[in-house]
XYZ file of C-alpha atoms in Angstrom:
525
model
C 0.016 0.148 0.064
C 1.072 3.647 -0.868
C 2.610 5.426 2.067
C 0.279 8.385 3.311
C 2.463 11.085 2.015
C 2.806 9.246 -1.163
C -0.699 8.770 -1.658
C -1.513 12.631 -0.792
C 1.233 13.629 -3.314
C -0.202 11.423 -6.040
C -3.562 12.674 -5.277
C -2.731 16.350 -5.385
C -0.401 18.346 -7.736
C 1.751 15.087 -8.387
C -0.931 13.845 -10.586
C -0.774 16.809 -12.500
C 2.807 16.550 -12.775
C 2.537 12.876 -14.084
C -0.071 13.882 -16.557
C 1.834 16.581 -18.070
C 5.279 14.542 -18.125
C 2.836 11.702 -20.009
C 1.372 14.408 -22.143
C 4.391 16.429 -23.277
C 7.006 15.997 -26.099
C 10.398 15.517 -24.677
C 12.985 16.501 -27.553
C 16.216 14.925 -28.222
C 19.077 16.542 -26.522
C 21.560 16.126 -29.479
C 25.049 17.318 -27.862
C 23.115 19.549 -25.204
C 23.522 18.562 -21.766
C 19.637 19.492 -21.471
C 16.512 18.511 -23.253
C 12.962 20.322 -24.196
C 9.950 19.157 -23.076
C 6.748 20.813 -24.524
C 3.332 19.920 -25.631
C 0.770 20.315 -28.555
C -2.287 22.617 -28.274
C -5.658 22.945 -29.666
C -6.961 26.428 -30.222
C -10.568 27.971 -31.399
C -10.919 30.514 -33.948
C -11.075 34.114 -32.107
C -10.088 32.465 -28.907
C -6.748 31.989 -26.492
C -5.025 28.946 -25.575
C -1.841 29.046 -23.224
C 1.109 26.638 -23.933
C 4.485 26.359 -21.984
C 7.959 24.291 -22.770
C 11.004 24.007 -20.588
C 14.297 22.605 -20.666
C 15.748 20.555 -17.643
C 19.362 19.258 -17.498
C 19.939 15.689 -18.338
C 22.054 15.212 -15.415
C 19.752 14.931 -12.704
C 22.557 14.617 -9.932
C 23.941 18.140 -10.241
C 22.584 21.677 -9.615
C 21.313 23.078 -13.216
C 23.712 25.874 -14.398
C 22.109 27.569 -17.605
C 23.324 31.167 -17.269
C 22.589 33.483 -20.276
C 20.057 31.487 -22.311
C 18.128 32.160 -25.373
C 14.612 30.779 -26.878
C 14.053 30.926 -30.700
C 10.567 29.853 -32.037
C 9.547 29.386 -35.703
C 6.043 30.669 -36.094
C 5.826 30.386 -39.889
C 3.994 27.213 -40.025
C 1.128 28.501 -37.858
C 1.490 31.943 -39.048
C -1.614 31.858 -41.672
C -4.053 30.946 -38.722
C -2.749 31.819 -35.226
C -0.639 34.067 -33.501
C 1.702 33.459 -30.959
C 3.036 35.932 -28.109
C 5.417 35.192 -25.105
C 3.434 35.311 -21.802
C 5.737 37.139 -19.295
C 9.062 37.310 -17.696
C 11.512 37.052 -20.767
C 12.962 39.773 -22.827
C 11.734 39.097 -26.573
C 11.699 40.379 -29.932
C 8.330 39.518 -31.454
C 7.296 39.093 -35.273
C 4.571 37.415 -37.229
C 6.960 34.510 -37.983
C 9.596 34.156 -35.081
C 10.221 34.753 -31.389
C 13.625 35.627 -30.004
C 14.069 35.851 -26.284
C 16.509 35.998 -23.924
C 17.279 35.726 -20.059
C 19.945 35.058 -17.553
C 19.422 32.185 -15.207
C 21.059 31.929 -11.621
C 22.335 28.647 -10.330
C 19.904 26.096 -9.764
C 17.173 27.846 -12.251
C 15.846 25.952 -15.166
C 14.036 27.900 -18.277
C 10.420 28.016 -18.255
C 8.660 29.883 -21.122
C 4.627 30.172 -21.378
C 3.261 31.633 -24.519
C -0.176 32.518 -25.660
C -1.751 31.244 -28.742
C -4.920 33.160 -30.264
C -7.041 31.459 -33.408
C -7.251 33.917 -36.032
C -10.943 34.678 -36.489
C -10.958 33.436 -40.247
C -9.149 30.241 -39.081
C -10.717 26.825 -40.201
C -11.056 23.867 -37.657
C -8.609 21.346 -38.727
C -5.722 23.660 -39.900
C -2.393 22.497 -38.293
C 1.076 23.298 -38.056
C 4.266 23.197 -35.620
C 6.330 25.531 -33.646
C 9.851 24.817 -34.128
C 11.462 25.601 -30.598
C 15.232 26.269 -29.824
C 16.846 26.588 -26.441
C 20.231 27.782 -26.289
C 22.700 27.888 -23.426
C 26.487 27.517 -22.975
C 26.843 27.243 -26.676
C 24.692 24.252 -26.728
C 21.289 24.121 -28.354
C 18.167 21.830 -28.259
C 15.458 21.806 -30.607
C 11.537 20.598 -30.156
C 8.268 20.835 -31.886
C 4.698 21.777 -30.367
C 1.810 21.107 -32.623
C -0.924 23.668 -33.088
C -4.271 22.687 -34.258
C -7.278 24.730 -35.182
C -10.324 23.217 -33.251
C -14.246 24.004 -33.091
C -15.087 25.662 -30.084
C -17.367 24.150 -27.770
C -18.627 24.559 -23.838
C -19.125 21.836 -21.575
C -20.621 22.850 -18.159
C -21.549 20.829 -15.057
C -22.895 21.388 -11.474
C -20.300 23.292 -9.023
C -21.120 20.798 -6.023
C -23.194 17.834 -4.679
C -23.014 16.461 -1.562
C -23.852 12.453 -0.604
C -23.343 10.781 2.888
C -22.900 7.024 4.097
C -21.551 5.431 7.204
C -17.957 3.798 7.483
C -17.677 0.644 5.423
C -20.626 1.370 2.949
C -20.993 2.522 -0.760
C -22.578 5.845 -1.944
C -23.514 6.700 -4.966
C -22.243 10.188 -6.699
C -24.573 11.809 -9.388
C -22.804 13.477 -12.538
C -24.241 16.005 -14.828
C -22.874 17.524 -17.909
C -24.597 20.250 -20.030
C -23.412 21.531 -23.342
C -23.859 25.586 -23.361
C -22.398 26.138 -26.898
C -24.165 26.389 -30.014
C -22.361 23.101 -31.346
C -23.014 19.616 -30.719
C -20.006 17.958 -28.701
C -19.183 14.552 -30.199
C -18.182 12.561 -27.519
C -16.473 13.339 -23.922
C -14.541 11.921 -21.154
C -15.202 11.965 -17.664
C -12.179 12.202 -15.062
C -12.723 10.991 -11.603
C -10.443 11.795 -8.624
C -11.114 10.402 -5.154
C -9.575 9.808 -2.091
C -8.324 6.301 -0.922
C -10.473 6.375 2.080
C -13.538 7.348 -0.136
C -12.279 5.679 -3.486
C -14.078 4.798 -6.858
C -15.150 1.593 -6.638
C -16.858 1.055 -10.147
C -16.910 -1.814 -12.816
C -17.848 -0.101 -15.791
C -16.368 -1.635 -18.942
C -15.926 1.948 -20.148
C -14.273 3.290 -17.295
C -10.512 2.747 -16.642
C -9.324 3.191 -12.903
C -6.057 2.585 -10.896
C -5.835 -0.120 -8.314
C -6.650 1.952 -5.538
C -9.497 3.530 -6.946
C -8.221 7.053 -6.732
C -8.472 7.622 -10.520
C -10.786 6.785 -13.207
C -11.442 7.438 -16.826
C -14.803 7.188 -18.224
C -15.430 7.478 -22.162
C -18.591 8.420 -23.882
C -19.489 8.440 -27.350
C -22.758 10.224 -26.638
C -23.377 13.269 -28.884
C -23.989 16.146 -26.192
C -26.670 18.583 -28.146
C -26.675 22.167 -27.612
C -28.737 23.376 -24.644
C -29.259 19.781 -23.345
C -28.227 18.232 -19.897
C -27.110 14.513 -19.598
C -26.739 12.552 -16.675
C -24.976 9.582 -15.729
C -27.054 6.260 -16.216
C -25.860 5.297 -12.772
C -24.482 7.190 -9.684
C -20.667 6.659 -9.535
C -20.094 4.039 -6.895
C -17.735 5.387 -3.831
C -16.275 2.906 -1.125
C -16.030 4.447 2.301
C -13.222 2.446 4.092
C -14.237 1.351 7.589
C -11.840 3.223 9.288
C -13.305 6.596 7.927
C -13.983 9.155 10.795
C -17.729 10.271 11.435
C -17.840 13.836 10.252
C -15.297 13.561 7.954
C -15.794 14.966 4.258
C -14.091 13.668 1.111
C -14.125 15.409 -2.078
C -14.499 13.518 -5.443
C -13.762 15.502 -8.333
C -15.683 15.151 -11.732
C -14.176 16.590 -14.666
C -15.536 16.554 -18.128
C -13.354 16.605 -21.461
C -13.910 17.162 -24.852
C -12.820 13.749 -26.489
C -10.188 16.102 -28.914
C -9.046 17.804 -25.570
C -8.289 14.309 -23.838
C -6.871 12.576 -26.512
C -4.515 15.770 -27.101
C -3.360 15.946 -23.559
C -3.141 12.064 -22.751
C -1.920 10.605 -26.175
C 0.981 9.321 -24.466
C -0.467 8.326 -21.031
C 0.500 4.727 -19.991
C -2.638 3.278 -20.122
C -1.563 0.006 -18.762
C -1.719 1.675 -15.289
C -5.536 1.763 -15.615
C -7.500 -1.105 -15.953
C -11.398 -1.061 -17.450
C -14.323 -2.810 -15.510
C -15.660 -6.028 -16.698
C -19.299 -5.138 -16.082
C -22.023 -3.257 -18.070
C -21.226 0.299 -19.777
C -21.672 3.600 -17.825
C -24.004 5.923 -20.170
C -24.930 9.448 -20.422
C -28.757 9.657 -20.539
C -29.716 12.005 -23.414
C -32.882 13.281 -24.804
C -33.517 13.726 -28.456
C -30.554 12.787 -29.991
C -30.008 14.317 -33.608
C -28.136 12.948 -37.020
C -24.486 12.914 -36.822
C -22.399 15.654 -38.568
C -18.882 15.962 -40.120
C -16.405 15.671 -37.739
C -13.913 18.299 -36.890
C -11.631 18.685 -33.758
C -13.062 20.196 -30.658
C -11.969 22.120 -28.009
C -13.498 23.488 -24.680
C -13.442 27.074 -24.670
C -13.838 27.329 -20.659
C -12.203 24.741 -18.738
C -13.072 26.338 -15.550
C -16.775 25.430 -15.423
C -16.714 21.521 -16.311
C -15.585 19.803 -13.182
C -17.732 19.023 -9.994
C -16.673 18.758 -6.638
C -18.951 16.149 -4.990
C -18.324 15.741 -1.040
C -18.956 12.522 0.471
C -19.473 13.100 4.151
C -19.404 10.090 6.591
C -22.215 9.243 9.178
C -22.337 6.806 11.453
C -20.557 6.481 15.068
C -16.606 6.170 14.460
C -15.264 9.147 15.737
C -11.278 10.025 16.151
C -9.972 10.979 19.935
C -7.117 13.609 19.448
C -4.921 13.787 22.724
C -2.831 16.724 22.984
C 0.968 16.263 24.521
C 3.075 19.330 25.851
C 6.431 20.131 26.036
C 8.910 21.628 28.408
C 12.229 23.261 27.885
C 15.013 25.395 29.700
C 17.782 28.052 28.587
C 19.114 31.224 29.522
C 18.548 34.492 27.862
C 19.584 34.437 23.952
C 19.396 30.746 23.712
C 17.362 29.213 21.004
C 15.641 26.070 22.274
C 13.581 23.354 20.697
C 10.311 22.551 21.786
C 8.253 19.558 20.178
C 4.250 19.668 21.129
C 2.280 17.108 19.567
C -1.154 15.293 19.212
C -1.747 11.527 19.094
C -4.912 10.020 17.619
C -6.047 7.463 19.993
C -8.737 6.139 17.402
C -10.770 4.326 16.327
C -11.071 6.256 13.139
C -8.344 7.659 11.082
C -7.972 11.352 11.091
C -7.876 12.380 7.285
C -5.797 15.282 6.015
C -7.049 18.838 7.100
C -5.314 21.449 5.877
C -4.116 23.920 2.531
C -6.489 23.058 -0.108
C -9.248 20.850 1.890
C -12.767 22.085 0.673
C -14.672 24.225 3.424
C -11.451 24.297 5.428
C -10.369 27.936 6.525
C -7.662 29.089 8.984
C -10.261 28.833 12.103
C -11.004 25.218 11.087
C -7.663 23.946 10.973
C -7.478 21.347 13.915
C -4.383 22.608 15.878
C -3.795 25.643 17.517
C -0.270 26.521 19.247
C 0.183 29.468 21.444
C 3.911 30.630 22.182
C 5.011 31.023 25.587
C 5.839 34.701 27.232
C 9.259 36.020 26.674
C 10.001 34.204 23.613
C 10.221 34.496 19.842
C 9.566 31.901 17.261
C 12.781 31.659 15.028
C 11.860 28.447 13.279
C 8.359 27.023 12.653
C 7.269 23.855 11.043
C 5.815 24.381 7.393
C 2.433 22.708 8.465
C 1.626 26.051 10.861
C 0.557 29.392 9.869
C 0.529 32.435 12.018
C -3.124 33.023 13.370
C -4.492 36.328 13.683
C -8.130 36.117 14.625
C -10.669 37.686 11.931
C -7.705 38.344 9.757
C -8.639 37.343 6.006
C -6.687 34.227 4.978
C -5.521 32.750 1.648
C -4.239 29.182 2.266
C -2.194 29.415 -1.011
C -0.132 32.521 -0.398
C -0.326 32.151 3.381
C 2.944 32.423 5.661
C 3.425 28.796 6.292
C 6.313 28.012 8.257
C 6.831 31.721 8.908
C 8.536 32.919 12.077
C 7.826 35.624 14.622
C 4.085 34.881 15.453
C 2.722 34.576 18.980
C -0.185 32.162 17.961
C -0.229 29.596 15.172
C -2.769 27.426 13.360
C -1.761 24.248 12.272
C -2.813 21.636 9.726
C -2.613 17.791 10.080
C -1.469 15.003 8.100
C -3.742 11.900 7.518
C -3.350 10.271 11.078
C -4.231 6.482 11.732
C -4.954 5.330 15.355
C -2.062 5.294 17.317
C 0.178 7.923 15.346
C 1.648 10.732 17.011
C 1.937 14.262 15.122
C 4.468 16.541 16.408
C 5.134 20.168 15.526
C 8.671 21.448 16.414
C 9.371 24.934 16.717
C 12.719 26.870 18.132
C 12.155 29.586 20.536
C 14.454 32.201 21.284
C 14.546 33.260 24.660
C 14.479 36.959 24.630
C 13.603 37.328 28.729
C 13.664 34.449 31.291
C 10.325 34.056 32.656
C 9.984 31.213 35.114
C 6.959 28.895 33.837
C 6.596 30.863 30.760
C 3.558 28.933 29.434
C 1.905 28.397 25.905
C -0.448 25.811 25.033
C -1.327 23.178 22.033
C -5.076 22.730 21.433
C -6.909 20.224 19.304
C -10.209 20.904 17.909
C -12.130 18.494 15.632
C -15.793 17.807 15.728
C -17.011 14.539 17.133
C -13.850 14.059 19.542
C -15.253 12.069 22.291
C -13.051 13.539 24.983
C -12.475 17.149 25.491
C -10.396 16.809 28.609
C -7.428 15.755 26.472
C -7.565 18.238 24.080
C -5.088 20.715 25.647
C -1.523 20.720 26.974
C 0.878 23.199 28.246
C 4.123 24.209 26.483
C 6.550 25.417 29.256
C 9.778 27.242 29.125
C 12.063 27.419 32.249
C 9.724 25.439 34.683
C 10.369 26.006 38.282
C 8.189 22.870 39.815
C 6.967 19.684 38.122
C 4.835 21.788 35.811
C 1.942 20.208 33.963
C 2.774 19.687 30.204
C 0.165 16.978 29.845
C 3.183 14.662 28.655
C 6.208 15.720 29.858
C 8.899 17.060 27.188
C 6.595 16.786 24.177
C 9.350 14.815 22.350
C 6.697 12.493 20.815
C 7.798 9.156 18.943
C 9.936 10.823 16.877
C 8.360 9.376 13.699
C 5.277 10.575 11.353
C 3.529 13.947 11.267
C 4.247 17.405 11.348
C 4.339 17.949 7.807
C 6.409 15.109 6.055
C 9.609 16.387 7.343
C 9.078 20.161 6.524
C 8.253 20.067 2.927
C 5.791 22.833 1.587
C 2.119 22.279 2.518
C 0.756 21.635 -0.627
C -0.304 17.820 -0.035
C -3.547 16.868 0.852
C -5.794 13.503 0.063
C -7.503 15.721 -2.903
C -6.249 19.142 -2.987
C -9.102 21.666 -3.601
C -7.043 23.951 -5.625
C -6.801 21.504 -8.514
C -10.806 21.557 -8.682
C -10.576 19.159 -12.127
C -7.660 18.432 -13.933
C -8.673 20.157 -16.797
C -8.462 23.547 -15.320
C -4.907 22.687 -13.517
C -3.324 21.182 -16.892
C -4.177 23.931 -19.185
C -2.918 26.748 -16.711
C 0.077 28.562 -17.729
C 3.006 27.844 -15.557
C 1.586 25.402 -13.362
C 3.236 22.571 -14.797
C 6.541 24.268 -14.292
C 5.976 24.913 -10.599
C 5.009 21.229 -10.207
C 7.979 19.832 -12.113
C 10.343 22.227 -10.089
C 8.791 20.438 -6.881
C 9.654 17.033 -8.060
C 13.262 17.848 -9.122
C 13.895 20.282 -6.041
C 14.802 23.113 -8.285
C 13.630 26.476 -9.392
C 11.873 27.575 -12.625
C 11.744 30.810 -13.778
C 8.317 31.503 -15.501
């Protein structure tokens, strides 16, 4: 079984990175010590789509050193039906038939280039040409191509949210609806399903391929989606709640609708062997008044931010998680920086699901752990699972100060925590003034927690007596928890920011951020 951190990474941005890597077009590096990765694009007449490409060093063991870098793009084969412009951050000379751009990269940076493609108003669906891309660094050049195809514009829309519920160990059904709000018939769709391993897809449909754990499924439909009509799945998508799920937990399941051509373009090189079809009946789209078939041209969705549904699966029953706080004590003189490691342990019986950045419905007030800092001390080091807490202050979880020192109070996210697991939060405190029995606290707040009396423990600096840390020095078990060793808090079993793979995959620049995280390097966007 996958580890908790691996599972959350795959379920969040990691899966997007894998899809990007699978759908990209890597180029032969020739004699250059780097290679270019890019992808093909569909764009409708009169509309804009976003493309990207990047170069990465073929020596993955050393720090990249690109330095002065140029990008040249030959646009001549697409100039009759599309215009191409650089998106940002490069110094460029632009003409209708070529781009020449320059930058100077610091050590550790790798070149990332975003561009905009606009289909000309008189472009015809089916027109196609290649961009020829060259990146030069250190006197070496690598090349690649990216195909640009004019496609018919359509617009699929689905319900924004839906909620279902069920007890631990049971199956629930998630309905799915898609509408065509364009004036053109959509010739087939693909439904992408993302689920959580604790609330996994459990279907057996012959036209749906899924992974072994049921975290992802891809269902293909030949149904023609007529303009102005809505279509419903012939059966609700089955989701199985594992027996250890926590009563009151809410697990998001994402339903993301793609046109067949957008899907084929993005996933044409995806290793389909990783996903197996079911051996049951076919999942269908129930349509009304189908029309005669029309001539087939490529189609692309004009607005991929409105064709996904976030289905919330709420766990009922009586299966709580009991969180027991454990305090910490430490000593030191003025000017010392001392560690404290408050923690909590899940006493079960249920698994505590991930709650934090990206979890739908979770704001800073809802984060399950609150830590206050003892008087006379300043936080010099804070874990990346914690963010400064100021009551009533507006909070953006994706741009918050995770791991930011200096606050007097912190709200902290929690990793997925099975029964018996300890979650520590390690702080480095500078003693500015020696205050006997300087006291802070760690407190847990979880709906349905059956024991309020063990939810708070003290953090004491320079205790004078026995103190009461509700657990002594708070060293925990030295094991799991506390944010996977301090990595940036962008995990989560099904990160809400994704809100559908379509929106993420086609958003300019996101792929580079994900790839940079995977390679532990930094891109210039």
